[in-house]
Tab-separated table of C-alpha atoms and ligand atoms in Angstrom:
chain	number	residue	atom	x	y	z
A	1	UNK	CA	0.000	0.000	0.000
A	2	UNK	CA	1.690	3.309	-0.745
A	3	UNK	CA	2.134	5.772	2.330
A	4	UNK	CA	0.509	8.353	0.278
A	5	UNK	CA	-2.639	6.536	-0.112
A	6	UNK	CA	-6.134	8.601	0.457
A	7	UNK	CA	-10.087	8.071	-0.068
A	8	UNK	CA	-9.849	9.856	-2.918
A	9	UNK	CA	-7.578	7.362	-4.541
A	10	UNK	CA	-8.746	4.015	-3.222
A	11	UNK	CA	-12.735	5.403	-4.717
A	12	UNK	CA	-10.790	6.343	-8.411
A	13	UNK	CA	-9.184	2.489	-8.058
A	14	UNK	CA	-12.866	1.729	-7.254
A	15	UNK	CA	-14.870	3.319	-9.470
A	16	UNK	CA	-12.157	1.862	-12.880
A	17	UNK	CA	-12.438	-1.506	-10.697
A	18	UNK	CA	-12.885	-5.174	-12.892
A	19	UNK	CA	-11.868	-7.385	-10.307
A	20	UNK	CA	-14.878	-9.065	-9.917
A	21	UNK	CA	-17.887	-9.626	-11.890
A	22	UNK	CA	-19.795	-7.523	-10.488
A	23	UNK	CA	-18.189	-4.593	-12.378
A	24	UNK	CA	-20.347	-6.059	-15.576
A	25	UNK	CA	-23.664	-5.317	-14.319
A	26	UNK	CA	-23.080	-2.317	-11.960
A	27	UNK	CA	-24.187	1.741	-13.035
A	28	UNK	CA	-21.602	2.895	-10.628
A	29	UNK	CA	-19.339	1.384	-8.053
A	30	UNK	CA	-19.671	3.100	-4.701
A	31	UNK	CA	-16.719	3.529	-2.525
A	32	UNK	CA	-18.213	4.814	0.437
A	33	UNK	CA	-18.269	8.457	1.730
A	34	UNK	CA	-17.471	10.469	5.143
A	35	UNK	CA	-14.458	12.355	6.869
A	36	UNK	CA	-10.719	10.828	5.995
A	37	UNK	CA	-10.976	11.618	10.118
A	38	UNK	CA	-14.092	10.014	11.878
A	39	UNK	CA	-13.796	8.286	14.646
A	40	UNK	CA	-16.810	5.939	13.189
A	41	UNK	CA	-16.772	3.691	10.226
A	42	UNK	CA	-20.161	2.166	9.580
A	43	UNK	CA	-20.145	-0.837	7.120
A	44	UNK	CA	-22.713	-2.589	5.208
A	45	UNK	CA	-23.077	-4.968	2.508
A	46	UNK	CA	-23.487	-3.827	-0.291
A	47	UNK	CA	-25.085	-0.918	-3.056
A	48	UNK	CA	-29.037	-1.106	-3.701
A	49	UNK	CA	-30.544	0.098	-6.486
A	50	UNK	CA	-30.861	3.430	-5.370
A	51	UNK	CA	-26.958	3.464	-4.361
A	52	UNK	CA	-25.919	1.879	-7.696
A	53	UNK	CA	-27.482	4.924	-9.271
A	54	UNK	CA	-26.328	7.222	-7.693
A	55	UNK	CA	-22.745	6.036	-6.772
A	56	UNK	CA	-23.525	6.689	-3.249
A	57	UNK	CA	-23.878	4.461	0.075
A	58	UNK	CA	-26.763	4.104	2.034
A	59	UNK	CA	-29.214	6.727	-0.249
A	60	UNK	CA	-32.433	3.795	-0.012
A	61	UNK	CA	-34.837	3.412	2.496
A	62	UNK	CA	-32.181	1.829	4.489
A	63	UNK	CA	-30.358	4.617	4.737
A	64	UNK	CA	-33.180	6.917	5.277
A	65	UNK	CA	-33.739	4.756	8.303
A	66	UNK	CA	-29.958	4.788	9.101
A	67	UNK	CA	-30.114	8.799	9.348
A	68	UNK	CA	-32.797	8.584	11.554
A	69	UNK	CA	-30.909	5.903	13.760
A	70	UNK	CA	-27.202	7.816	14.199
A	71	UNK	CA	-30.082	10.629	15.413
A	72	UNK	CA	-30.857	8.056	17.970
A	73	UNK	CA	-27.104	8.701	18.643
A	74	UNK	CA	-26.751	12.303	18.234
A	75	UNK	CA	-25.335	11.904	14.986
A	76	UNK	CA	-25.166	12.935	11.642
A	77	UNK	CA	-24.704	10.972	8.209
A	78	UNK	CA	-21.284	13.631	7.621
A	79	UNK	CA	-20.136	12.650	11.275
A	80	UNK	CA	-19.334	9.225	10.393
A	81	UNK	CA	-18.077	7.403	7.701
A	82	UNK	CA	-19.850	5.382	5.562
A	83	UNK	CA	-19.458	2.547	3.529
A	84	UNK	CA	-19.503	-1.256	2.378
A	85	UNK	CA	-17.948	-4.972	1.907
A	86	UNK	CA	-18.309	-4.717	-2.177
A	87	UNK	CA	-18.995	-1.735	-3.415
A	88	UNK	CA	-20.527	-2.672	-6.501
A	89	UNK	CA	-24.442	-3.963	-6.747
A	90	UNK	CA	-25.333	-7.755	-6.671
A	91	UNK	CA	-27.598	-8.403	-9.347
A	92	UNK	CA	-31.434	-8.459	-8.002
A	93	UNK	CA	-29.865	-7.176	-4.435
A	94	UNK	CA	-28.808	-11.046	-4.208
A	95	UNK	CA	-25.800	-11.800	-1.416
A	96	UNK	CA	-22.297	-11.194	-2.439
A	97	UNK	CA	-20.299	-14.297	-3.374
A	98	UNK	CA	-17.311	-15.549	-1.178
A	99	UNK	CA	-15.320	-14.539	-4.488
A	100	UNK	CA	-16.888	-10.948	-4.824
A	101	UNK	CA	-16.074	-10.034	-1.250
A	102	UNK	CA	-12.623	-11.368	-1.258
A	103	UNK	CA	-12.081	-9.635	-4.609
A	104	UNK	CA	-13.553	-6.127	-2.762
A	105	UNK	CA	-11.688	-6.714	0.554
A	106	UNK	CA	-8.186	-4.688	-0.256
A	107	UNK	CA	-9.984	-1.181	-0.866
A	108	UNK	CA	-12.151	-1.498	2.699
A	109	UNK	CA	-8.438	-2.156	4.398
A	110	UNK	CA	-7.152	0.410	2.697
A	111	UNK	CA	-10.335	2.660	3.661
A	112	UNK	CA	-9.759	1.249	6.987
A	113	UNK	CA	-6.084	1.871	7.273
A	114	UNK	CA	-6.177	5.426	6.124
A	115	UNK	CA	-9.270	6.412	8.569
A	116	UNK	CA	-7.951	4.822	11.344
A	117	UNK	CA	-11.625	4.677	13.030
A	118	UNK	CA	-12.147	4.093	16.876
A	119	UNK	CA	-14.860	2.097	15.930
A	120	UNK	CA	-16.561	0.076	13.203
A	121	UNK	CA	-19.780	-0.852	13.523
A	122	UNK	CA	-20.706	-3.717	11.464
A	123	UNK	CA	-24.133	-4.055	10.063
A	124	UNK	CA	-25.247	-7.330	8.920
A	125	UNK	CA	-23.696	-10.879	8.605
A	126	UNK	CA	-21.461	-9.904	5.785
A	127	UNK	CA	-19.584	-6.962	7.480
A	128	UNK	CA	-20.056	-8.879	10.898
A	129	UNK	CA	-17.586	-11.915	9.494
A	130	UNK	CA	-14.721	-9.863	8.038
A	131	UNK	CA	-14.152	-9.641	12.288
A	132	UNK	CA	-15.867	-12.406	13.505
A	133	UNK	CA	-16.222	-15.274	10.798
A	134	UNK	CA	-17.970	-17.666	13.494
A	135	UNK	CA	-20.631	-15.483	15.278
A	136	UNK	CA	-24.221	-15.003	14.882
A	137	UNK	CA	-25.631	-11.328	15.107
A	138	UNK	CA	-28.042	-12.318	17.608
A	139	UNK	CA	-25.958	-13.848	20.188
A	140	UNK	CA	-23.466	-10.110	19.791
A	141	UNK	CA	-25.080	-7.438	18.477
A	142	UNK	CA	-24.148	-4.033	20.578
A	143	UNK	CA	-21.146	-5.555	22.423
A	144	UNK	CA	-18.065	-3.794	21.669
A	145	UNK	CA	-14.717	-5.438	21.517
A	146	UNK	CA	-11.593	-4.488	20.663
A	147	UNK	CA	-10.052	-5.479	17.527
A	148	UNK	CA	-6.185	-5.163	17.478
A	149	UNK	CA	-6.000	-0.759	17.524
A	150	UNK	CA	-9.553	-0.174	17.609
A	151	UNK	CA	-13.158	-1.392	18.670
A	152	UNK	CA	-15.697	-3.314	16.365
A	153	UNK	CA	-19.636	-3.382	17.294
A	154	UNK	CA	-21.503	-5.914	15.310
A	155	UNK	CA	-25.372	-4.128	14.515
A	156	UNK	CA	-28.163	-5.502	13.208
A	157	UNK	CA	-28.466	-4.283	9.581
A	158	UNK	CA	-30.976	-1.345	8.873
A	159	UNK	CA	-32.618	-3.155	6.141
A	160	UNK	CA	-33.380	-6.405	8.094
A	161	UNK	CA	-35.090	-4.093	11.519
A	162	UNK	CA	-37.209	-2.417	8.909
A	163	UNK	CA	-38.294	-5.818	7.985
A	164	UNK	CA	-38.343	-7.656	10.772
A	165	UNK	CA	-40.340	-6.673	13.754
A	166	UNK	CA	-38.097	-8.323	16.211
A	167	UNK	CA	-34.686	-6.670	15.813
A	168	UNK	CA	-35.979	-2.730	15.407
A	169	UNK	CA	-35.672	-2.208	19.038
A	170	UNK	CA	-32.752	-3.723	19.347
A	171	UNK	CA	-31.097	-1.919	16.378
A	172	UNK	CA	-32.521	1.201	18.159
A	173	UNK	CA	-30.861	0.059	21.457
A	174	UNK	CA	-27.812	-0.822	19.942
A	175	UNK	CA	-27.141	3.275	18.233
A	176	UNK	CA	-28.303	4.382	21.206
A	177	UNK	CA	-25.441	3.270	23.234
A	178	UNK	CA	-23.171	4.514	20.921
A	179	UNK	CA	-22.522	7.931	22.384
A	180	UNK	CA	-21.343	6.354	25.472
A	181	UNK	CA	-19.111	3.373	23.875
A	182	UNK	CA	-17.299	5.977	22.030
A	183	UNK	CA	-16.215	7.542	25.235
A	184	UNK	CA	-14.931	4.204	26.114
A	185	UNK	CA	-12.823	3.451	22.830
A	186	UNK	CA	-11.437	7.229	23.135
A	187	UNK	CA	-10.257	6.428	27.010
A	188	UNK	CA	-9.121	2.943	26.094
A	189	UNK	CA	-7.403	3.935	22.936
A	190	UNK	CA	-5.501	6.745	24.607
A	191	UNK	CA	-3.608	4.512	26.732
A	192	UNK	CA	-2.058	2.871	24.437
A	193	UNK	CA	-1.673	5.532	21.356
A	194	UNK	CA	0.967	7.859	22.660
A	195	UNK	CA	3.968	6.412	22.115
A	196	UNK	CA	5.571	9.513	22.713
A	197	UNK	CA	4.511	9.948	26.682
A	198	UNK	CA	7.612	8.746	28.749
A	199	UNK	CA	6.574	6.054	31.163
A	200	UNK	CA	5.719	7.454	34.446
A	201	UNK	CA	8.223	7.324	37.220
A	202	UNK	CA	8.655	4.628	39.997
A	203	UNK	CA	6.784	5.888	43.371
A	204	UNK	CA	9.114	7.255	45.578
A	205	UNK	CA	10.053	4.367	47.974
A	206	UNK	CA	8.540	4.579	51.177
A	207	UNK	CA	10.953	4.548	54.447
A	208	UNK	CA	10.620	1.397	56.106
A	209	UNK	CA	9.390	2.755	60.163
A	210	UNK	CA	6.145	4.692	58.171
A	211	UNK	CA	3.346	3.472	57.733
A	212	UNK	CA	1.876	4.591	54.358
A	213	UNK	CA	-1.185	7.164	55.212
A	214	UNK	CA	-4.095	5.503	52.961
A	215	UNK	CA	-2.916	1.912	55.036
A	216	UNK	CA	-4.268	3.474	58.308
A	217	UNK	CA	-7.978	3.624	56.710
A	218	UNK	CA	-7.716	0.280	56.868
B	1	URA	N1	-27.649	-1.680	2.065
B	1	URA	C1	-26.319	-1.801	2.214
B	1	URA	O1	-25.809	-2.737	2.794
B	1	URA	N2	-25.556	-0.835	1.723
B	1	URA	C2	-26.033	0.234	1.096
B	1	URA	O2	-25.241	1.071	0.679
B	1	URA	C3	-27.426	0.338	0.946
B	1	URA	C4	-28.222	-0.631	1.435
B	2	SF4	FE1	-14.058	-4.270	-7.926
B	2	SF4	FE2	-15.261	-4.537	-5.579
B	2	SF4	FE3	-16.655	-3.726	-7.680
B	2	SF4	FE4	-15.815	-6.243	-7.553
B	2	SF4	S1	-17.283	-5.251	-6.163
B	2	SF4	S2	-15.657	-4.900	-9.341
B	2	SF4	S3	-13.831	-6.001	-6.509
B	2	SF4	S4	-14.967	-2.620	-6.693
């Protein structure tokens, strides 16, 4: 990867991209969108109609309904960025293929790499298992963990709550919390992401015939 590299030029790789088949049948690729700086990466699946239209992420119903979920959050869509696993349309909205998202995985590490997020939430399966091959949404959705420099939240995807009765409130839970796992990636993440902080010193030895004052509340 060069050290140079930016959005701008993984979404030109993207949008010349035939490294898959899906280039054949796509309008437009869509690379994602958002700050080169936010703290929060959100990542789908893949375009829609609407997105493969209009070359941008999450422009559907879904992402009318994601809007009014990072509100849930105190968010908005230009806080965070946005994107997905392939970034060109299935045919008939149909799943990606093992094949497609390996194909598509390089530019979201790149995207990755040069964002740096805090935090990625995952929505859906296929975003879910580029972090966690082996779980099930259900069983983790809303639980942060860390990931190596940063903290991944598997969601529920938008398209799936609007569908399915079951997982709206938890969807709704699940942004809701957000505000306040943030603070705890930002505190966690600055303890280890200043290399340049010299280690604090030693305590200053205390003389063996005193007793140490906070010993004597006990
Ligand atoms: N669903 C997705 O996963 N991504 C989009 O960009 C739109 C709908
Ligand atoms: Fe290239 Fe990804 Fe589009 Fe496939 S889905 S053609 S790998 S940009």
């Amino acid at each position: 990867m060069p050290t140079s590299d930016s959005l701008d030029q993984i979404a030109s790789e993207v949008a010349a991209c035939t490294r898959c088949a899906l280039h054949k049948t796509r309008t437009r690729a869509v690379p994602g969108e958002g700050p080169q700086n936010a703290e929060i990466m959100l990542i789908g699946e893949g375009p829609g109609f609407n997105e493969d239209q209009q070359g941008r992420p999450f422009v559907g119903q879904a992402g009318q309904f994601l809007e009014q979920l990072l509100a849930l959050a105190g968010l908005k869509r230009s806080d965070v960025w946005i994107g997905n696993v392939v970034k060109c349309r299935p045919p008939n909205n149909r799943d990606p293929m093992p094949e497609e998202l390996q194909a598509c995985h390089a530019y979201l590490e790149r995207q990755i790499a040069v964002i740096n997020p805090k935090i990625i939430v995952t929505l859906g399966r296929f975003s879910m298992g580029k972090f966690f091959p082996t779980a099930r949404i259900s069983a983790i959705h809303g639980q942060m963990r860390r990931v190596g420099d940063r903290f991944v939240i598997a969601m529920f995807h938008p398209a799936a709550a609007l569908h399915n009765p079951t997982y709206l409130p938890l969807i709704k839970q699940d942004f809701a919390q957000l505000p306040q796992l943030l603070e705890t990636a930002r505190r966690e993440l600055a303890k280890t992401s200043l290399p340049s902080t010299p280690e604090p010193s030693p305590p200053t030895p205390t003389p063996k015939d005193e007793t140490p004052k906070q010993m004597r509340l006990f």
